[in-house]
Coordinates of C-alpha atoms and ligand atoms in Angstrom, one line a residue:
X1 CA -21.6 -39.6 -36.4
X2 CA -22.1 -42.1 -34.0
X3 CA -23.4 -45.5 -35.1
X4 CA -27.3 -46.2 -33.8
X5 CA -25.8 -49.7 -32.7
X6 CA -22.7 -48.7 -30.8
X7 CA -23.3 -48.4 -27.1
X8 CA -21.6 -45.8 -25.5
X9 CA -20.1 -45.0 -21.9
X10 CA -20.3 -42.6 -19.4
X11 CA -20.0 -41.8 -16.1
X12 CA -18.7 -40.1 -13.1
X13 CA -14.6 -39.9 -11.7
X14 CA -14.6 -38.8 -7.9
X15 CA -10.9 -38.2 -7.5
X16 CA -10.1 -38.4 -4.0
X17 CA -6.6 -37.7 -2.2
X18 CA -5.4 -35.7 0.6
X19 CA -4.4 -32.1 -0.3
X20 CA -0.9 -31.7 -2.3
X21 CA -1.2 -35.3 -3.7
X22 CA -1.5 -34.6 -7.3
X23 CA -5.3 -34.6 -8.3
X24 CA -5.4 -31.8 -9.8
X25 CA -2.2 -32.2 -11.9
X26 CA -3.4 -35.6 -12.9
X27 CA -6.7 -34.4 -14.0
X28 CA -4.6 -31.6 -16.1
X29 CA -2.6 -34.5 -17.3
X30 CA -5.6 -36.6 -18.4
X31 CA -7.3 -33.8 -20.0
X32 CA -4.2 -32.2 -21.6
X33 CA -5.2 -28.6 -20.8
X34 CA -5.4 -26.6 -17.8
X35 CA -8.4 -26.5 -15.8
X36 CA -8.1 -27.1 -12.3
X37 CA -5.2 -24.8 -10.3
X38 CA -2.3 -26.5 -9.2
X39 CA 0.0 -25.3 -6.3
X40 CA 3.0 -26.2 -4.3
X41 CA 0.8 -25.3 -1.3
X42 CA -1.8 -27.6 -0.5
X43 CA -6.0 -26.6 -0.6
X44 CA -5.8 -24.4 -4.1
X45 CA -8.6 -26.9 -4.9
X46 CA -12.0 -25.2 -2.7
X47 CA -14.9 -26.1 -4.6
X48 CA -16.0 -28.9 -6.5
X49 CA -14.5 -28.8 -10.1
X50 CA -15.4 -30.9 -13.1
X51 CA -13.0 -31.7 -15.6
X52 CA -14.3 -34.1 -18.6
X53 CA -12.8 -36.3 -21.3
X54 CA -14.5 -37.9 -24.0
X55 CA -13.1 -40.1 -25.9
X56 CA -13.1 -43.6 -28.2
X57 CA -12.6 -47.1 -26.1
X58 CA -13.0 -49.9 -28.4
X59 CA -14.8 -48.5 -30.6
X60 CA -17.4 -46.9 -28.4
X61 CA -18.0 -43.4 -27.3
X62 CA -16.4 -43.3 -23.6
X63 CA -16.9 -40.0 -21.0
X64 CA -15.3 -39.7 -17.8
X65 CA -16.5 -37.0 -16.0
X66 CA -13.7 -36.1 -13.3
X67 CA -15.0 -34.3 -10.1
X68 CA -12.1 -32.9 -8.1
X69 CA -12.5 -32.4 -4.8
X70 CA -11.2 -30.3 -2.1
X71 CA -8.6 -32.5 0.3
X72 CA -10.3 -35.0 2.7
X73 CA -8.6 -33.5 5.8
X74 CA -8.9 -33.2 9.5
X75 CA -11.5 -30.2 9.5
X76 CA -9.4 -27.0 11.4
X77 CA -12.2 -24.8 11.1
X78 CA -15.6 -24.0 9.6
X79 CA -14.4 -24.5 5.7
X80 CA -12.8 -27.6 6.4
X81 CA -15.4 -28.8 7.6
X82 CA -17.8 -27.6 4.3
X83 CA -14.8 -29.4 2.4
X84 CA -15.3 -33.2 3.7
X85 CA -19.3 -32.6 3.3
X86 CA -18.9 -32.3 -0.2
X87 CA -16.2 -35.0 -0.4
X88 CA -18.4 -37.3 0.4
X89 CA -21.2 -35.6 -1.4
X90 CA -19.0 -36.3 -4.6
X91 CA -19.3 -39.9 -3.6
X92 CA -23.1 -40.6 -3.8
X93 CA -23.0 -39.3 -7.1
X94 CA -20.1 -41.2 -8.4
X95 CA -19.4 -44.7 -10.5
X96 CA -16.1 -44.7 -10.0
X97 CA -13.7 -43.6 -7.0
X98 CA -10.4 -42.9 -8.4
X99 CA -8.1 -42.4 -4.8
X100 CA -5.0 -40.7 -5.3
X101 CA -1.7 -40.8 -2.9
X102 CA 1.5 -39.7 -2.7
X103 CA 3.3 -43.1 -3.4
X104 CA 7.2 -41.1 -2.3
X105 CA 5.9 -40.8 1.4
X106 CA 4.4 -43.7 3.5
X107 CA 0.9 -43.4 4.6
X108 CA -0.2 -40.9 7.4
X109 CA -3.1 -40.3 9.5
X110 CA -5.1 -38.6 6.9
X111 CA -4.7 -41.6 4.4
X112 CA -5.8 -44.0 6.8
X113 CA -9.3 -42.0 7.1
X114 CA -9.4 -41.9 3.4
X115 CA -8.9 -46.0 3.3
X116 CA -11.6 -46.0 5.9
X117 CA -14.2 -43.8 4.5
X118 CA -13.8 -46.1 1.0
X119 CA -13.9 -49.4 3.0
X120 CA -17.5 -48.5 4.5
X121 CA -19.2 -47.4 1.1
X122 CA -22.0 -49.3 0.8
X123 CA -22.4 -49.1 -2.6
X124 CA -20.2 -51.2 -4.2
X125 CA -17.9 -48.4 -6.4
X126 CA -14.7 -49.8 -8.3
X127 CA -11.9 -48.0 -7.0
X128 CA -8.6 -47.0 -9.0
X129 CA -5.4 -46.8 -6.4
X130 CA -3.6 -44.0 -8.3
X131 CA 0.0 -44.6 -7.2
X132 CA 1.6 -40.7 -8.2
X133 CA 4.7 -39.2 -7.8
X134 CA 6.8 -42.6 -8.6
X135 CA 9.0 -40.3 -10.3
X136 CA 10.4 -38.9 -6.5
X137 CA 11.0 -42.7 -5.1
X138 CA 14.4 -44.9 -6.2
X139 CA 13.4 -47.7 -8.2
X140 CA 14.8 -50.0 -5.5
X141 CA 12.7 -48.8 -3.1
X142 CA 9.3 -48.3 -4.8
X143 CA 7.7 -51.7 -3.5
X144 CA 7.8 -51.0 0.2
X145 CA 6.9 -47.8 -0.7
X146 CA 3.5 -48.4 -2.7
X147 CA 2.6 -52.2 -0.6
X148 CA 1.8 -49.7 2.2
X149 CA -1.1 -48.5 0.4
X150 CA -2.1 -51.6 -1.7
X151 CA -2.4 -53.6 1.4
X152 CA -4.6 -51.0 2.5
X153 CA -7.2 -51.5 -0.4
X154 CA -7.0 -54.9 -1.7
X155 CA -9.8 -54.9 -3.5
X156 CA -8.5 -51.7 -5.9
X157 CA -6.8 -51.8 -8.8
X158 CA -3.4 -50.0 -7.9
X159 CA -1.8 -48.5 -10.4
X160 CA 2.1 -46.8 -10.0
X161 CA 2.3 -43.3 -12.2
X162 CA 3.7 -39.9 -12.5
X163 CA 1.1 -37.4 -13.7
X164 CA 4.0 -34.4 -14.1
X165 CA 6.6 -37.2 -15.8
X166 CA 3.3 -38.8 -17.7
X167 CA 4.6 -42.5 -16.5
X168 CA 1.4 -44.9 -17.1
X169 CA -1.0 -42.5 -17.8
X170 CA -2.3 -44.1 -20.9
X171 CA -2.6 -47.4 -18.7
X172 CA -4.9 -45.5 -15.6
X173 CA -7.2 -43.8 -18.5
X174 CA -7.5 -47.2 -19.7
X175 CA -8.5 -48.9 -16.0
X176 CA -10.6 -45.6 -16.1
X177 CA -12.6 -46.3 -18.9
X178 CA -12.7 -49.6 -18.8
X179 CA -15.1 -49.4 -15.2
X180 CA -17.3 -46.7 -16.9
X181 CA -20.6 -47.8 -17.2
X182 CA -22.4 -48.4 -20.4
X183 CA -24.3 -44.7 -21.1
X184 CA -25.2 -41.9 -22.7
X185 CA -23.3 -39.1 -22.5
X186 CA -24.0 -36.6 -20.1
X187 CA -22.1 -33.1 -21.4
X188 CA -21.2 -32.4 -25.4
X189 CA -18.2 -33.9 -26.7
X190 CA -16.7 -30.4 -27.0
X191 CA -16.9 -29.6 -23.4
X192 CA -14.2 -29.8 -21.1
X193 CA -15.1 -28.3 -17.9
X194 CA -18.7 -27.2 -15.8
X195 CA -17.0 -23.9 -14.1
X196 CA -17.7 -20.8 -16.1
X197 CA -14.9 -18.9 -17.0
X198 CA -15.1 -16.5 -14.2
X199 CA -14.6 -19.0 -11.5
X200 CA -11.4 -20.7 -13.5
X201 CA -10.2 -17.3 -13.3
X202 CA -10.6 -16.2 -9.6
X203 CA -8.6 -20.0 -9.1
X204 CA -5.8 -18.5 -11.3
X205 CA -5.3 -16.1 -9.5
X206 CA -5.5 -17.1 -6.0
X207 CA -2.9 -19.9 -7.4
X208 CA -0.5 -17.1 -8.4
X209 CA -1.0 -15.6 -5.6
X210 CA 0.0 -18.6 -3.2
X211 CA 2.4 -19.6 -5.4
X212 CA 4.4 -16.1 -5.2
X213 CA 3.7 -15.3 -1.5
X214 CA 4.7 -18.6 -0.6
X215 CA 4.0 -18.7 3.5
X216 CA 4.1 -15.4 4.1
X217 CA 0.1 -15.1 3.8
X218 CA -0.8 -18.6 5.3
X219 CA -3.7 -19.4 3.9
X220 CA -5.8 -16.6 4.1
X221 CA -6.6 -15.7 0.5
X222 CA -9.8 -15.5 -1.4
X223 CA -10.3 -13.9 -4.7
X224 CA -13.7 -12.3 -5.8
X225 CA -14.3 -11.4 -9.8
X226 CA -15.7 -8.1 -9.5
X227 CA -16.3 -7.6 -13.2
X228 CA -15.4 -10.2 -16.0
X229 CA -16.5 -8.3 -19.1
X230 CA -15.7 -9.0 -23.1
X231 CA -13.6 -6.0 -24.2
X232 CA -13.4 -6.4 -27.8
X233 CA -13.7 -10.0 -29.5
X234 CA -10.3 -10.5 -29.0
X235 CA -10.0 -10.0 -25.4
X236 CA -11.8 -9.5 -22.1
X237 CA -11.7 -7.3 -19.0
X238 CA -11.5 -8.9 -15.7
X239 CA -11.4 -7.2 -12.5
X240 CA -11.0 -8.7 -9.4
X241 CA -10.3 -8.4 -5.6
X242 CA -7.9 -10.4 -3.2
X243 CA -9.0 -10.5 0.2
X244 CA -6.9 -11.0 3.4
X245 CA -7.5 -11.9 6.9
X246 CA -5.7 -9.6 8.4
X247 CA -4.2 -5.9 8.1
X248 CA -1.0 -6.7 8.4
X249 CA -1.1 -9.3 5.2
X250 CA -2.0 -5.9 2.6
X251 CA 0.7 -4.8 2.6
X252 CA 2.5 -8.4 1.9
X253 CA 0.2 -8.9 -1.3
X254 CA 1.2 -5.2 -2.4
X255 CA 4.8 -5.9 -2.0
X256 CA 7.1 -3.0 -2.1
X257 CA 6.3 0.0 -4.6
X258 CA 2.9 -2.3 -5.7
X259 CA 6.0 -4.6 -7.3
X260 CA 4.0 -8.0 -5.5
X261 CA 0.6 -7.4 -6.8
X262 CA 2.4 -6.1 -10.5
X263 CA 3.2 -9.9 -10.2
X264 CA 0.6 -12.0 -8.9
X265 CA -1.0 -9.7 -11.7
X266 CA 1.4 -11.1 -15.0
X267 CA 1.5 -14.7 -13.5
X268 CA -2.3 -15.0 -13.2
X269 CA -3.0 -13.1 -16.6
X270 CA -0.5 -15.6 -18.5
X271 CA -2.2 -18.7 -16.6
X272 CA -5.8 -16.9 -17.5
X273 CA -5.1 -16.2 -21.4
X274 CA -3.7 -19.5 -21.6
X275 CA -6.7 -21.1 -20.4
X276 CA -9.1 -19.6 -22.1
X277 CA -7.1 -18.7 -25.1
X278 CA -7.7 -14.6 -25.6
X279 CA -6.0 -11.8 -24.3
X280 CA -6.6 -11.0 -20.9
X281 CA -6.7 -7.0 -19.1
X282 CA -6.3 -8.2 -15.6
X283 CA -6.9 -5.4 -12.7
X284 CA -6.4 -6.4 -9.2
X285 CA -6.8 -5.0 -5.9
X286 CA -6.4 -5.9 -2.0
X287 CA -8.8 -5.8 1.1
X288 CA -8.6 -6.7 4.4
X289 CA -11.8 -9.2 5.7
X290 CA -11.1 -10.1 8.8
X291 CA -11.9 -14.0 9.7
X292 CA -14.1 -14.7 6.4
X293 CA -12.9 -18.2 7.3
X294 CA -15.0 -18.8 9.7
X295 CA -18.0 -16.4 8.9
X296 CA -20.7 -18.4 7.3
X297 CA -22.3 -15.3 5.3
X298 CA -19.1 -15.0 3.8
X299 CA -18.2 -18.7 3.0
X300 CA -21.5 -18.2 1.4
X301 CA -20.9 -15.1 -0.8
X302 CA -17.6 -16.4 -1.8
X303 CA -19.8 -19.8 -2.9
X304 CA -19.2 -22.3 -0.2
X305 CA -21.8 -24.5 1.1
Ligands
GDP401 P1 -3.9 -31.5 -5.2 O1 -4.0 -30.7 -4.0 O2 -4.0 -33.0 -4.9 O3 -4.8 -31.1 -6.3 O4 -2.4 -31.4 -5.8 P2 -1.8 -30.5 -7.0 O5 -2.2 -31.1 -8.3 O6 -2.1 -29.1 -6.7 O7 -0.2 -30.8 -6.8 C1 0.5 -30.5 -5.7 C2 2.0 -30.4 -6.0 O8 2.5 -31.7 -6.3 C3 2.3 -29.5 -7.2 O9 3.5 -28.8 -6.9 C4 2.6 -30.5 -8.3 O10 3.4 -30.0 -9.3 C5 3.2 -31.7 -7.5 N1 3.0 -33.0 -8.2 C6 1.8 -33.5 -8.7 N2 2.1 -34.7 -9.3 C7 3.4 -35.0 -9.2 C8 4.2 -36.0 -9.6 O11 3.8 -37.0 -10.2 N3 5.6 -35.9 -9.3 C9 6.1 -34.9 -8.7 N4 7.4 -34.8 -8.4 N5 5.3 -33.8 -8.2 C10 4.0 -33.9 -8.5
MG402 MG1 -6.2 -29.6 -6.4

């Protein structure tokens, strides 16, 4: 189907933003499905995830790989600290630095690092100011709002959008594609996402999870797949554990008569059947690991670093 003497384009996205900007949202947004979780609570977003569109620009072929990574952030502890490593992994890699903010606040400490970490790249990237949430600021306001962080990178191409409202979408996929170099590309058309199944679905369900505890459990959730098995054709079987830092947190995730995980359970199964477009039998269960934050065995097994 494609014409011997149309070149095509491809290449790589590396969306950058503090936590609870909107990346992965936007990426959702630009891909039209869901693939990377999205939560009210910052750092849903752990591991690198690739989410990629292919499409026509001008009558070539045109893929933008989009590699989402976990917040740039002050690191706390050992895993935020594995989290900037392969931030800036993501950039050696990449043709194209697509930096998102939060255009309804002005710029904090954490923005500033961002600026500064772009500003010394030595290759010279293009780089896409993704101006989101426009949809929070008063029109009247909006200029002193996003100047803040256009004066900060003069040399990118700011752009003001809303990736829940969809404002300007259509107009950053175009900046997108238009910086994509000429290529081959690098995953089949069909193919929307490099995570297997199994990993999408341990996301899901630490995203419900956050999302229904809220800040009662700060932070301290992983989820393991235990078993991830195809039932009938229709359907498959996932099992899967959520793991706590402290004792005191079970019974939290349990909730009253098992009513908490019961929920966690429907929310994440909903998210998970969506996604991957079967029915979904979804068994959970809670343990207790104490510190796995900071226990490099574990940030291993659970596929950090
Ligand atoms: P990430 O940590 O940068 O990947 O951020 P998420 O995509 O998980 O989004 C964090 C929160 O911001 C979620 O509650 C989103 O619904 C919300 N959000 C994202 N984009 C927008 C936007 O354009 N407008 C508004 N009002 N909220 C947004
Ligand atoms: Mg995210």
């Amino acid at each position: 189907m494609t014409d011997r003497n149309l070149v095509s384009k491809a290449g790589f996205v590396a969306v950058l933003g503090r936590p609870n900007v909107g990346k992965s949202t936007l990426i959702n947004a630009l891909l039209g499905q869901k693939i990377a979780a999205v939560s009210p609570r910052p750092q849903t977003t752990r591991k690198r995830q690739m989410g990629i569109l292919t499409t026509r620009h001008q009558d070539q072929i045109a893929q933008a790989v989009f590699v989402d990574t976990p917040g740039v952030h002050k690191p706390r502890h050992r895993l935020g600290e594995l989290m900037n490593d392969e931030a800036a992994e993501s950039l050696d890699e990449s043709d194209l630095i697509l930096l998102v903010v939060d255009a309804s606040v002005t710029p904090d400490e954490e923005d500033q690092l961002l600026f500064e970490m772009i500003r010394r790249i030595k290759k010279s990237l293009p780089v896409i100011l993704a101006l989101n949430k426009i949809d929070l600021v008063e029109h009247s306001h909006l200029a002193d709002f996003t100047d803040m962080y256009s004066q900060a990178l003069p040399k990118a191409k700011a752009i003001k959008i809303s990736a829940t409202r969809g404002d300007n979408l259509m107009l950053l996929l175009e900046a997108i594609l238009q910086e994509l170099p000429e290529g081959e590309p690098f995953f089949p058309e069909d193919q929307m996402t490099d995570l297997y199944e199994r990993e999408l679905a341990a996301d899901l369900i630490r995203e419900a999870a956050l999302i229904l505890l809220r800040d009662e459990v700060p932070h301290g959730i992983a989820v393991r797949i235990d078993q991830f098995n195809e039932r009938d054709e229709h359907g498959a079987y996932i099992e899967a554990t959520i793991f706590v830092e402290r004792e005191s947190h079970k019974p939290i995730v349990i909730g009253k008569e098992g009513n908490m995980l019961k929920k966690i359970g429907i929310l994440a199964r909903e998210e998970i059947e969506s996604m991957s477009g079967r029915k979904i039998y979804l068994q959970l269960r809670v343990k207790v690991r104490k510190n796995w934050r900071d226990d490099e065995r574990v940030l291993r097994f659970f596929g950090y670093g």
